[in-house]
């Protein structure tokens, strides 16, 4: 049985290399920024040459792309979708509304900082970002995967109580299943 | 023997819906018995936020109301503020506004082609038309600085003049796009599968259409000729020469025929606007925005966008901040009461095609 | 246009004697101020007899200082091409008015939104309770005395500012004392 550190490293390198060249994005347009996704996926700024394509259901997707602001009603559905996705999974925050609330900083219905509710790996800023910025964001995610540093999913499992406390503070009617993987 | 009724959620995360909304359908077998629309996933309370910002700051929020086509919102806000204050707009600015509005209409048509055909399974059309839409967005980027959010048409005129050589670029792009529209016709309208799936589906009843408040291309697809640019003209539309197409039947096929003709009429309007454009100033300067007050009064203006009629009501109480900005988009009436009525008795497989054809864009419904 | 407006004023004044009229001579617009009890009958009369078949918008303004809500029904006639505004006022403490969705089906959506956002009671309205907000247990949010910034600060986290936060105007003045190329001189301070 080959189980020492060197062979584990070789397996890791091959695994990360193959994962970073095939990233499937969930088809969910949560906000404004969903208007720049069709140009990114079609003929001029072709994202499929990097291995990025759309996936229809959460069980088949790798990346959850939060395009823009999130209201509390959508946050409840996004959490449920995130917990249905299988490991390894990543989250990309798109636009300046996920960073600090953007121009809706005093609205009673949008959340201001995404980091407290879901673990984010890469932020892309802009309002809204150009397709070239989106491709640069995917490139940065590929770099992180190759180095083995994109571990938002592990952070979620370890600090689950802290994330749950933040989520339950703004969602009063909690009717979701238990997260057990 | 009747089958048992089940409830399905055509929900927020779905590859076939036009945005972030949900339709809850009760089905027996494959046929829909009752449909309920649920919105509220994109509510930001724009109108409440605009009461805390002054007149020029709340103008920057206007373009984010409806994302596929952003210029009609800015234009209605500017026209309403000018109507309350009594501000004059120079002639050249009006022609530039008409050109920008019609270019935004063309870009939105390209996106509609992709969406409507994608819902039936013809994915080639999406690749062609969204790729060609990028040429129009390049023109916008040179003129205003941004691809999607322009913030170019503001109260008093437009923000800056056309760059040198811009008109020739526009005409070259229009020649290219006119050829491409013929290619789209061959792929889409001569296609036997498209005809079979869209004729007789999603019928809007002509007798009850006005009671439901139907506007825009949906009303023209029922055979009634109505267009704000001719009934209640604004800017310089009464000096330009164009036609308003109609079709009979009220199903998805009729609405697609109407939109196919409107794309060609838009190209005709832009060519006339460029040929007739006078010289002169492009802006009637507003005073210092921190101290700009509008006298007491109110106004209601209407604009024709790709989906239908956009109505904007603004009330002022004599201060530096608006008292009330109340907007009504075309999807407000098409998305809730009309959709629930049209979906009765249809197949589950056609929900996506019907939603794309009626033009339900959720950010307009809940602002 | 003036002749059509005069005919309309005469028709309305014969049936509804205490309606007040305001005319806008330069535009195709005519305002009528009525009591809230007359709203269903004046709208039905305009739709069936006078040809005003299209309901364009129902607008609402909150006059906090006077203690009233104002509702404005905007209807349009495709033949005469005149916009008719029918305006009425409701008391802010107890706002009740009749429901009109048997005249125009689309009024159902407007009334649901006003019931949720402003707290107005519509007699005879049948629709589910929640429309846009979910699990909301505060006051109706669009009223002018609800402070949205205080609510947002209390419920949500904010990202703190940068530690090396610089003052924007001072930096611009400092940098404008550097060497500026010729073509950019007209844009600097």
XYZ file of C-alpha atoms in Angstrom, chain B residues 59-325:
267
model
C -30.771 60.107 -11.131
C -27.814 57.718 -10.802
C -30.095 55.087 -9.330
C -32.565 55.178 -12.216
C -30.699 52.994 -14.663
C -30.526 50.065 -12.271
C -34.263 49.476 -12.268
C -34.360 47.181 -15.267
C -31.158 45.656 -16.445
C -31.667 44.415 -20.045
C -32.638 47.875 -21.281
C -31.457 50.769 -19.147
C -31.974 53.936 -21.195
C -35.787 54.383 -21.137
C -35.711 54.736 -17.344
C -33.228 57.591 -17.443
C -35.175 59.251 -20.223
C -38.515 59.154 -18.396
C -36.953 60.563 -15.231
C -35.360 63.429 -17.160
C -38.543 64.237 -19.048
C -40.653 64.234 -15.877
C -38.265 66.562 -14.038
C -38.181 68.887 -17.035
C -41.991 68.893 -17.178
C -42.347 69.985 -13.546
C -39.679 72.650 -13.794
C -40.470 73.843 -17.311
C -36.926 73.407 -18.626
C -36.280 73.523 -22.398
C -34.129 70.920 -24.149
C -32.124 71.866 -27.277
C -33.001 70.231 -30.623
C -29.711 68.424 -31.052
C -30.083 66.797 -27.664
C -33.485 65.427 -28.638
C -32.117 63.772 -31.779
C -29.219 62.263 -29.833
C -31.670 60.924 -27.247
C -33.765 59.238 -29.965
C -30.650 57.621 -31.436
C -29.519 56.253 -28.059
C -32.986 54.942 -27.208
C -33.329 53.074 -30.481
C -29.846 51.567 -30.161
C -30.807 50.281 -26.711
C -33.964 48.784 -28.222
C -31.914 46.932 -30.831
C -29.563 45.542 -28.195
C -32.513 44.340 -26.147
C -34.008 42.623 -29.205
C -30.799 40.656 -29.626
C -31.038 39.440 -26.064
C -34.689 38.485 -26.574
C -33.792 36.387 -29.637
C -31.369 34.393 -27.527
C -33.770 33.901 -24.655
C -36.836 32.919 -26.657
C -35.011 30.384 -28.776
C -33.017 28.996 -25.888
C -36.248 28.107 -24.147
C -37.270 25.948 -27.141
C -33.894 24.283 -27.580
C -32.331 26.264 -30.448
C -29.078 27.280 -28.776
C -27.314 28.417 -31.957
C -29.397 31.565 -32.065
C -28.218 32.650 -28.649
C -24.601 32.336 -29.665
C -25.160 34.398 -32.813
C -27.314 37.187 -31.459
C -25.582 37.769 -28.124
C -22.301 37.820 -29.990
C -23.617 40.479 -32.380
C -25.013 42.496 -29.514
C -21.441 43.147 -28.410
C -20.943 45.439 -31.401
C -23.720 47.724 -30.179
C -22.275 47.687 -26.668
C -18.920 48.756 -28.129
C -20.629 51.834 -29.552
C -22.123 52.602 -26.153
C -18.772 52.231 -24.510
C -17.203 54.781 -26.803
C -20.030 57.253 -26.324
C -20.768 56.997 -22.616
C -17.978 55.047 -20.929
C -19.910 51.952 -19.842
C -21.343 48.886 -21.510
C -24.469 48.340 -19.432
C -25.093 51.336 -17.166
C -24.759 54.533 -19.151
C -26.051 57.481 -17.077
C -25.961 59.607 -20.186
C -29.430 61.173 -20.620
C -29.934 63.610 -17.754
C -32.281 66.525 -17.062
C -31.417 69.317 -19.482
C -30.052 67.307 -22.405
C -27.291 64.744 -22.712
C -24.021 64.574 -20.878
C -21.470 65.098 -23.650
C -21.452 65.583 -27.402
C -20.838 62.853 -29.993
C -17.142 62.123 -30.624
C -15.643 62.841 -34.015
C -16.433 60.135 -36.582
C -19.092 58.488 -34.424
C -21.902 58.661 -36.970
C -19.899 56.696 -39.541
C -19.242 53.938 -37.023
C -22.925 53.701 -36.208
C -23.885 53.453 -39.885
C -21.302 50.747 -40.505
C -22.602 48.688 -37.586
C -26.181 49.102 -38.817
C -25.270 47.785 -42.287
C -23.677 44.715 -40.718
C -26.654 44.105 -38.430
C -29.173 44.403 -41.248
C -27.468 41.529 -43.052
C -27.445 39.467 -39.892
C -31.200 39.970 -39.398
C -31.765 38.178 -42.708
C -29.687 35.253 -41.418
C -31.772 35.110 -38.267
C -34.928 34.942 -40.367
C -33.653 31.889 -42.219
C -32.763 30.085 -39.023
C -35.755 30.963 -36.923
C -38.817 31.865 -38.940
C -38.454 29.263 -41.702
C -37.928 26.565 -39.123
C -40.674 23.917 -38.963
C -40.004 23.045 -35.324
C -40.281 26.671 -34.213
C -43.598 27.079 -36.026
C -45.052 23.899 -34.622
C -44.117 24.736 -31.047
C -45.281 28.326 -31.072
C -48.503 28.444 -33.083
C -51.565 28.181 -30.866
C -49.592 28.359 -27.598
C -49.937 31.061 -24.950
C -52.960 32.818 -26.407
C -53.937 36.242 -25.012
C -57.648 36.851 -25.476
C -58.333 39.983 -27.543
C -61.588 40.864 -25.806
C -60.116 40.778 -22.321
C -56.729 42.245 -23.183
C -57.511 45.866 -22.312
C -59.063 44.903 -18.977
C -55.901 43.148 -17.963
C -53.942 46.248 -18.895
C -51.861 44.660 -21.646
C -49.450 47.025 -23.414
C -46.693 46.971 -25.993
C -45.798 44.134 -28.329
C -48.245 41.790 -26.610
C -51.154 44.086 -27.530
C -49.877 44.498 -31.078
C -49.741 40.714 -31.371
C -53.497 40.582 -30.689
C -54.268 42.846 -33.631
C -54.739 46.189 -31.824
C -52.501 48.984 -33.062
C -51.182 50.983 -30.140
C -47.782 52.584 -29.632
C -46.860 55.483 -27.337
C -44.526 56.921 -29.945
C -47.553 57.657 -32.143
C -50.413 58.144 -29.654
C -48.634 60.448 -27.215
C -45.418 61.453 -29.012
C -42.344 62.680 -27.161
C -38.886 63.965 -28.178
C -38.916 64.193 -32.004
C -40.887 61.071 -32.904
C -43.613 63.141 -34.561
C -41.099 64.326 -37.177
C -39.737 60.879 -38.056
C -41.300 58.412 -40.456
C -41.818 54.789 -39.367
C -44.498 52.092 -39.233
C -46.047 50.130 -36.405
C -46.559 46.449 -37.303
C -49.405 44.278 -36.002
C -50.273 40.581 -36.326
C -53.353 38.485 -35.633
C -53.718 35.540 -33.293
C -52.339 36.518 -29.916
C -50.024 33.516 -29.600
C -46.232 33.336 -29.361
C -45.862 33.166 -33.158
C -47.730 36.447 -33.664
C -45.626 38.258 -31.061
C -42.432 36.962 -32.655
C -43.561 38.273 -36.057
C -44.281 41.708 -34.551
C -40.841 41.905 -32.938
C -39.147 40.808 -36.151
C -40.584 43.819 -37.982
C -39.877 46.228 -35.138
C -36.154 45.495 -35.275
C -36.067 46.668 -38.888
C -38.092 49.784 -38.061
C -35.593 50.668 -35.334
C -32.764 50.606 -37.857
C -34.807 52.867 -40.128
C -35.382 55.386 -37.310
C -31.688 55.557 -36.397
C -30.718 56.245 -40.019
C -33.200 59.132 -40.220
C -32.103 60.580 -36.896
C -28.473 60.680 -37.990
C -29.348 62.263 -41.330
C -31.564 64.991 -39.817
C -29.446 65.900 -36.806
C -28.918 69.664 -36.459
C -25.938 71.398 -34.909
C -26.011 73.523 -31.787
C -25.668 72.991 -28.066
C -26.367 69.676 -26.425
C -27.063 70.699 -22.822
C -29.092 73.252 -20.877
C -26.950 73.636 -17.775
C -28.463 72.895 -14.373
C -27.438 74.988 -11.336
C -25.324 73.706 -8.434
C -26.724 70.220 -7.661
C -26.381 70.613 -3.902
C -28.789 73.536 -3.952
C -31.029 72.731 -6.930
C -34.716 72.950 -6.012
C -37.719 72.112 -8.178
C -41.019 74.014 -7.601
C -44.070 72.260 -6.153
C -46.047 70.099 -8.592
C -46.199 66.685 -10.186
C -45.980 65.011 -13.594
C -46.624 61.672 -15.270
C -44.784 60.711 -18.464
C -44.780 57.532 -20.529
C -42.110 55.915 -22.723
C -42.203 52.964 -25.086
C -39.643 50.303 -24.295
C -39.133 46.844 -25.754
C -41.598 45.276 -23.364
C -44.293 47.935 -23.421
C -45.238 51.148 -21.693
C -43.189 52.532 -18.807
C -44.989 55.101 -16.677
C -43.143 57.436 -14.286
C -44.893 59.597 -11.704
C -42.810 62.201 -9.828
C -44.108 64.554 -7.116
C -42.108 67.440 -5.705
C -42.717 69.603 -2.660
C -40.299 72.427 -3.439
C -37.161 70.987 -1.821
C -33.823 69.553 -2.915
C -34.987 65.928 -2.607
C -37.891 64.277 -4.422
C -41.054 63.697 -2.431
C -42.130 60.617 -4.413
C -40.796 58.742 -7.433
